[in-house]
Amino acid sequence: MRKIGLFGGTFDPPHYGHLIMAEQVYEALQLDEIWFIPTNQPPHKESAKSKGMLRYEMIQTAISDHSAFKVDPIELERNGKSYTIDTITFLQKKHPDVCFYFIIGGDMVEYLPKWHRIDELIELVTFVGVKRPGYQLDSKYQVLEVDMPLIDISSTMIRERVANSQSIRYLTPSSVRKLIDDTRLYLS
């Protein structure tokens, strides 16, 4: 069976923290691929600031130099909130020969009990919690742990820096910066 990591999020915009997290899991678990899955409408927070297909394009350009990293628009193609259970169920039917690992940041592990249909979901997929400073990966659910170096970058910080005309160099790939500049994203 192929081993695929699924990395969901708004990626608004994608940044080096996302890419390093994916790389750490890819190497630690010896996965065949990582699929980035931008959410349409996240159930646990407000909607993304930028349109889905632009976020898809930013991810695509950010990962273009990694042959094992892909982007899948499955949640962008669905209407309404993006629930992980729906995505996993669909992907398992479409790819019965794949063992899926769902990647979450250490800060999200404590929220697993609040996830939509978590008791069913935990039976369908292996969760991978990427350790982040200040968060314990304590959960009644089984979560594989992967270490990550301290990278204190967030999409919120990048959006705020753009809005304040501050540099985002070295926070996100130059190809993503170019898309942000070309579309004047986050300036209003």
PDB file of C-alpha atoms in Angstrom:
ATOM      1  CA  MET A   1       0.000   0.000   0.000  1.00  0.00           C
ATOM      2  CA  ARG A   2       1.128   3.515  -0.738  1.00  0.00           C
ATOM      3  CA  LYS A   3       1.413   5.863   2.233  1.00  0.00           C
ATOM      4  CA  ILE A   4       0.033   9.358   1.649  1.00  0.00           C
ATOM      5  CA  GLY A   5       0.041  12.278   4.076  1.00  0.00           C
ATOM      6  CA  LEU A   6      -2.928  14.639   3.860  1.00  0.00           C
ATOM      7  CA  PHE A   7      -2.278  18.187   4.980  1.00  0.00           C
ATOM      8  CA  GLY A   8      -5.415  20.308   5.194  1.00  0.00           C
ATOM      9  CA  GLY A   9      -5.690  23.992   5.968  1.00  0.00           C
ATOM     10  CA  THR A  10      -6.645  27.354   4.601  1.00  0.00           C
ATOM     11  CA  PHE A  11      -3.067  28.080   3.452  1.00  0.00           C
ATOM     12  CA  ASP A  12      -3.897  31.773   3.262  1.00  0.00           C
ATOM     13  CA  PRO A  13      -1.051  32.112   2.296  1.00  0.00           C
ATOM     14  CA  PRO A  14       1.138  28.992   2.430  1.00  0.00           C
ATOM     15  CA  HIS A  15       4.490  29.660   4.106  1.00  0.00           C
ATOM     16  CA  TYR A  16       7.749  27.999   5.051  1.00  0.00           C
ATOM     17  CA  GLY A  17       6.262  26.715   8.322  1.00  0.00           C
ATOM     18  CA  HIS A  18       3.737  24.661   6.302  1.00  0.00           C
ATOM     19  CA  LEU A  19       6.443  23.368   3.973  1.00  0.00           C
ATOM     20  CA  ILE A  20       8.817  22.406   6.776  1.00  0.00           C
ATOM     21  CA  MET A  21       5.998  20.643   8.633  1.00  0.00           C
ATOM     22  CA  ALA A  22       5.122  18.634   5.531  1.00  0.00           C
ATOM     23  CA  GLU A  23       8.770  17.759   4.905  1.00  0.00           C
ATOM     24  CA  GLN A  24       9.301  16.624   8.516  1.00  0.00           C
ATOM     25  CA  VAL A  25       6.306  14.261   8.332  1.00  0.00           C
ATOM     26  CA  TYR A  26       7.253  13.072   4.834  1.00  0.00           C
ATOM     27  CA  GLU A  27      10.709  12.049   6.031  1.00  0.00           C
ATOM     28  CA  ALA A  28       9.818  10.801   9.528  1.00  0.00           C
ATOM     29  CA  LEU A  29       7.061   8.458   8.308  1.00  0.00           C
ATOM     30  CA  GLN A  30       8.752   7.640   4.985  1.00  0.00           C
ATOM     31  CA  LEU A  31       5.625   8.585   3.054  1.00  0.00           C
ATOM     32  CA  ASP A  32       5.248   8.251  -0.700  1.00  0.00           C
ATOM     33  CA  GLU A  33       3.592  11.668  -1.077  1.00  0.00           C
ATOM     34  CA  ILE A  34       2.038  14.573   0.783  1.00  0.00           C
ATOM     35  CA  TRP A  35      -1.216  16.003  -0.586  1.00  0.00           C
ATOM     36  CA  PHE A  36      -2.013  19.580   0.441  1.00  0.00           C
ATOM     37  CA  ILE A  37      -5.775  20.077   0.673  1.00  0.00           C
ATOM     38  CA  PRO A  38      -6.910  23.695   0.872  1.00  0.00           C
ATOM     39  CA  THR A  39     -10.224  24.001   2.704  1.00  0.00           C
ATOM     40  CA  ASN A  40     -13.244  25.617   1.150  1.00  0.00           C
ATOM     41  CA  GLN A  41     -14.901  26.840   4.331  1.00  0.00           C
ATOM     42  CA  PRO A  42     -13.223  25.695   7.557  1.00  0.00           C
ATOM     43  CA  PRO A  43     -15.748  24.651  10.228  1.00  0.00           C
ATOM     44  CA  HIS A  44     -13.626  25.869  13.167  1.00  0.00           C
ATOM     45  CA  LYS A  45     -12.720  29.410  12.089  1.00  0.00           C
ATOM     46  CA  GLU A  46     -13.749  32.225   9.795  1.00  0.00           C
ATOM     47  CA  SER A  47     -13.417  31.812   6.065  1.00  0.00           C
ATOM     48  CA  ALA A  48     -10.156  32.433   4.268  1.00  0.00           C
ATOM     49  CA  LYS A  49      -9.363  35.982   3.182  1.00  0.00           C
ATOM     50  CA  SER A  50      -8.507  34.947  -0.381  1.00  0.00           C
ATOM     51  CA  LYS A  51     -10.449  32.905  -2.917  1.00  0.00           C
ATOM     52  CA  GLY A  52      -9.968  29.144  -2.993  1.00  0.00           C
ATOM     53  CA  MET A  53      -8.455  28.850  -6.438  1.00  0.00           C
ATOM     54  CA  LEU A  54      -5.894  31.546  -5.638  1.00  0.00           C
ATOM     55  CA  ARG A  55      -4.900  29.645  -2.490  1.00  0.00           C
ATOM     56  CA  TYR A  56      -4.705  26.489  -4.633  1.00  0.00           C
ATOM     57  CA  GLU A  57      -2.407  28.317  -7.062  1.00  0.00           C
ATOM     58  CA  MET A  58      -0.229  29.642  -4.216  1.00  0.00           C
ATOM     59  CA  ILE A  59       0.208  26.111  -2.827  1.00  0.00           C
ATOM     60  CA  GLN A  60       0.928  24.722  -6.267  1.00  0.00           C
ATOM     61  CA  THR A  61       3.672  27.253  -6.868  1.00  0.00           C
ATOM     62  CA  ALA A  62       5.079  26.848  -3.326  1.00  0.00           C
ATOM     63  CA  ILE A  63       5.532  23.065  -3.729  1.00  0.00           C
ATOM     64  CA  SER A  64       6.504  23.002  -7.397  1.00  0.00           C
ATOM     65  CA  ASP A  65      10.096  21.979  -6.648  1.00  0.00           C
ATOM     66  CA  HIS A  66       9.135  18.889  -4.584  1.00  0.00           C
ATOM     67  CA  SER A  67       8.163  15.868  -6.666  1.00  0.00           C
ATOM     68  CA  ALA A  68       6.381  14.144  -3.757  1.00  0.00           C
ATOM     69  CA  PHE A  69       4.223  17.142  -2.832  1.00  0.00           C
ATOM     70  CA  LYS A  70       0.856  17.566  -4.594  1.00  0.00           C
ATOM     71  CA  VAL A  71      -2.184  19.771  -4.131  1.00  0.00           C
ATOM     72  CA  ASP A  72      -5.718  18.379  -4.296  1.00  0.00           C
ATOM     73  CA  PRO A  73      -8.721  20.733  -4.772  1.00  0.00           C
ATOM     74  CA  ILE A  74     -11.248  18.198  -3.402  1.00  0.00           C
ATOM     75  CA  GLU A  75     -12.567  20.526  -0.671  1.00  0.00           C
ATOM     76  CA  LEU A  76     -12.607  23.574  -2.940  1.00  0.00           C
ATOM     77  CA  GLU A  77     -14.833  21.671  -5.364  1.00  0.00           C
ATOM     78  CA  ARG A  78     -17.433  20.966  -2.659  1.00  0.00           C
ATOM     79  CA  ASN A  79     -19.871  23.583  -1.413  1.00  0.00           C
ATOM     80  CA  GLY A  80     -20.235  24.440   2.255  1.00  0.00           C
ATOM     81  CA  LYS A  81     -18.055  23.616   5.228  1.00  0.00           C
ATOM     82  CA  SER A  82     -15.067  21.327   4.754  1.00  0.00           C
ATOM     83  CA  TYR A  83     -15.358  18.388   7.127  1.00  0.00           C
ATOM     84  CA  THR A  84     -12.417  15.995   7.289  1.00  0.00           C
ATOM     85  CA  ILE A  85     -14.711  12.956   7.579  1.00  0.00           C
ATOM     86  CA  ASP A  86     -16.220  13.734   4.153  1.00  0.00           C
ATOM     87  CA  THR A  87     -12.798  14.188   2.573  1.00  0.00           C
ATOM     88  CA  ILE A  88     -11.348  10.994   4.058  1.00  0.00           C
ATOM     89  CA  THR A  89     -14.402   8.925   3.125  1.00  0.00           C
ATOM     90  CA  PHE A  90     -14.258  10.172  -0.465  1.00  0.00           C
ATOM     91  CA  LEU A  91     -10.505   9.654  -0.810  1.00  0.00           C
ATOM     92  CA  GLN A  92     -10.613   6.138   0.632  1.00  0.00           C
ATOM     93  CA  LYS A  93     -13.292   5.120  -1.858  1.00  0.00           C
ATOM     94  CA  LYS A  94     -11.332   6.674  -4.713  1.00  0.00           C
ATOM     95  CA  HIS A  95      -7.966   5.242  -3.573  1.00  0.00           C
ATOM     96  CA  PRO A  96      -8.562   1.907  -1.765  1.00  0.00           C
ATOM     97  CA  ASP A  97      -4.884   1.013  -2.207  1.00  0.00           C
ATOM     98  CA  VAL A  98      -3.654   3.955  -0.082  1.00  0.00           C
ATOM     99  CA  CYS A  99      -3.041   4.269   3.655  1.00  0.00           C
ATOM    100  CA  PHE A 100      -3.761   7.894   4.603  1.00  0.00           C
ATOM    101  CA  TYR A 101      -2.131   9.917   7.382  1.00  0.00           C
ATOM    102  CA  PHE A 102      -3.807  13.187   8.371  1.00  0.00           C
ATOM    103  CA  ILE A 103      -1.310  15.860   9.432  1.00  0.00           C
ATOM    104  CA  ILE A 104      -2.239  18.393  12.107  1.00  0.00           C
ATOM    105  CA  GLY A 105      -0.247  20.901  14.104  1.00  0.00           C
ATOM    106  CA  GLY A 106       0.344  20.234  17.776  1.00  0.00           C
ATOM    107  CA  ASP A 107      -2.039  23.085  18.593  1.00  0.00           C
ATOM    108  CA  MET A 108      -4.919  21.191  16.923  1.00  0.00           C
ATOM    109  CA  VAL A 109      -4.492  17.921  18.863  1.00  0.00           C
ATOM    110  CA  GLU A 110      -6.349  19.275  21.897  1.00  0.00           C
ATOM    111  CA  TYR A 111      -9.320  20.153  19.638  1.00  0.00           C
ATOM    112  CA  LEU A 112      -9.750  16.622  18.234  1.00  0.00           C
ATOM    113  CA  PRO A 113     -12.692  15.858  20.596  1.00  0.00           C
ATOM    114  CA  LYS A 114     -14.572  18.754  18.956  1.00  0.00           C
ATOM    115  CA  TRP A 115     -14.019  17.551  15.379  1.00  0.00           C
ATOM    116  CA  HIS A 116     -17.119  16.573  13.397  1.00  0.00           C
ATOM    117  CA  ARG A 117     -17.725  12.794  13.797  1.00  0.00           C
ATOM    118  CA  ILE A 118     -14.287  12.304  15.356  1.00  0.00           C
ATOM    119  CA  ASP A 119     -15.031   8.809  16.675  1.00  0.00           C
ATOM    120  CA  GLU A 120     -15.693   7.593  13.126  1.00  0.00           C
ATOM    121  CA  LEU A 121     -12.816   9.595  11.700  1.00  0.00           C
ATOM    122  CA  ILE A 122     -10.244   8.172  14.100  1.00  0.00           C
ATOM    123  CA  GLU A 123     -11.112   4.686  12.810  1.00  0.00           C
ATOM    124  CA  LEU A 124     -10.541   5.713   9.181  1.00  0.00           C
ATOM    125  CA  VAL A 125      -7.247   7.596   9.264  1.00  0.00           C
ATOM    126  CA  THR A 126      -4.047   7.844  11.282  1.00  0.00           C
ATOM    127  CA  PHE A 127      -3.564  11.289  12.768  1.00  0.00           C
ATOM    128  CA  VAL A 128      -0.059  12.747  12.822  1.00  0.00           C
ATOM    129  CA  GLY A 129       0.533  15.519  15.343  1.00  0.00           C
ATOM    130  CA  VAL A 130       3.482  17.756  14.617  1.00  0.00           C
ATOM    131  CA  LYS A 131       4.937  18.922  17.915  1.00  0.00           C
ATOM    132  CA  ARG A 132       4.975  22.653  18.460  1.00  0.00           C
ATOM    133  CA  PRO A 133       6.474  24.447  21.460  1.00  0.00           C
ATOM    134  CA  GLY A 134       3.935  25.228  24.151  1.00  0.00           C
ATOM    135  CA  TYR A 135       1.518  22.457  23.188  1.00  0.00           C
ATOM    136  CA  GLN A 136       1.248  18.978  24.606  1.00  0.00           C
ATOM    137  CA  LEU A 137       0.100  16.204  22.317  1.00  0.00           C
ATOM    138  CA  ASP A 138      -2.091  14.726  25.045  1.00  0.00           C
ATOM    139  CA  SER A 139      -5.246  13.215  23.629  1.00  0.00           C
ATOM    140  CA  LYS A 140      -7.523  10.293  24.311  1.00  0.00           C
ATOM    141  CA  TYR A 141      -7.140   9.587  20.598  1.00  0.00           C
ATOM    142  CA  GLN A 142      -4.080   7.890  19.175  1.00  0.00           C
ATOM    143  CA  VAL A 143      -1.874  10.422  17.419  1.00  0.00           C
ATOM    144  CA  LEU A 144       1.549   9.706  15.930  1.00  0.00           C
ATOM    145  CA  GLU A 145       4.033  12.369  16.985  1.00  0.00           C
ATOM    146  CA  VAL A 146       6.585  14.019  14.701  1.00  0.00           C
ATOM    147  CA  ASP A 147       9.082  16.622  15.890  1.00  0.00           C
ATOM    148  CA  MET A 148       9.507  19.917  14.103  1.00  0.00           C
ATOM    149  CA  PRO A 149      12.040  22.686  14.548  1.00  0.00           C
ATOM    150  CA  LEU A 150      10.702  25.911  15.999  1.00  0.00           C
ATOM    151  CA  ILE A 151       9.391  28.000  13.106  1.00  0.00           C
ATOM    152  CA  ASP A 152       7.257  30.872  14.326  1.00  0.00           C
ATOM    153  CA  ILE A 153       5.540  31.899  11.090  1.00  0.00           C
ATOM    154  CA  SER A 154       1.812  32.165  10.576  1.00  0.00           C
ATOM    155  CA  SER A 155      -0.429  33.071   7.672  1.00  0.00           C
ATOM    156  CA  THR A 156      -2.029  35.739   9.871  1.00  0.00           C
ATOM    157  CA  MET A 157       1.363  37.358  10.459  1.00  0.00           C
ATOM    158  CA  ILE A 158       2.078  37.351   6.714  1.00  0.00           C
ATOM    159  CA  ARG A 159      -1.305  38.929   5.887  1.00  0.00           C
ATOM    160  CA  GLU A 160      -0.729  41.626   8.525  1.00  0.00           C
ATOM    161  CA  ARG A 161       2.777  42.361   7.233  1.00  0.00           C
ATOM    162  CA  VAL A 162       1.468  42.718   3.664  1.00  0.00           C
ATOM    163  CA  ALA A 163      -1.330  45.021   4.849  1.00  0.00           C
ATOM    164  CA  ASN A 164       1.285  47.158   6.652  1.00  0.00           C
ATOM    165  CA  SER A 165       3.637  47.242   3.640  1.00  0.00           C
ATOM    166  CA  GLN A 166       6.282  45.181   5.461  1.00  0.00           C
ATOM    167  CA  SER A 167       8.512  42.600   3.842  1.00  0.00           C
ATOM    168  CA  ILE A 168       7.502  38.935   3.767  1.00  0.00           C
ATOM    169  CA  ARG A 169      10.797  37.850   2.220  1.00  0.00           C
ATOM    170  CA  TYR A 170      12.059  34.594   3.768  1.00  0.00           C
ATOM    171  CA  LEU A 171       8.621  33.861   5.253  1.00  0.00           C
ATOM    172  CA  THR A 172       7.123  32.313   2.131  1.00  0.00           C
ATOM    173  CA  PRO A 173       8.562  31.211  -1.229  1.00  0.00           C
ATOM    174  CA  SER A 174       9.296  33.958  -3.761  1.00  0.00           C
ATOM    175  CA  SER A 175       6.718  32.450  -6.140  1.00  0.00           C
ATOM    176  CA  VAL A 176       4.006  32.927  -3.492  1.00  0.00           C
ATOM    177  CA  ARG A 177       5.216  36.476  -2.799  1.00  0.00           C
ATOM    178  CA  LYS A 178       4.928  37.212  -6.529  1.00  0.00           C
ATOM    179  CA  LEU A 179       1.313  35.989  -6.623  1.00  0.00           C
ATOM    180  CA  ILE A 180       0.504  38.103  -3.565  1.00  0.00           C
ATOM    181  CA  ASP A 181       2.100  41.155  -5.193  1.00  0.00           C
ATOM    182  CA  ASP A 182       0.532  40.560  -8.617  1.00  0.00           C
ATOM    183  CA  THR A 183      -2.980  40.170  -7.194  1.00  0.00           C
ATOM    184  CA  ARG A 184      -2.532  42.869  -4.530  1.00  0.00           C
ATOM    185  CA  LEU A 185      -3.754  40.306  -2.047  1.00  0.00           C
ATOM    186  CA  TYR A 186      -4.211  41.286   1.622  1.00  0.00           C
ATOM    187  CA  LEU A 187      -3.860  45.024   0.955  1.00  0.00           C
ATOM    188  CA  SER A 188      -7.378  46.078   1.909  1.00  0.00           C
TER     189      SER A 188
END
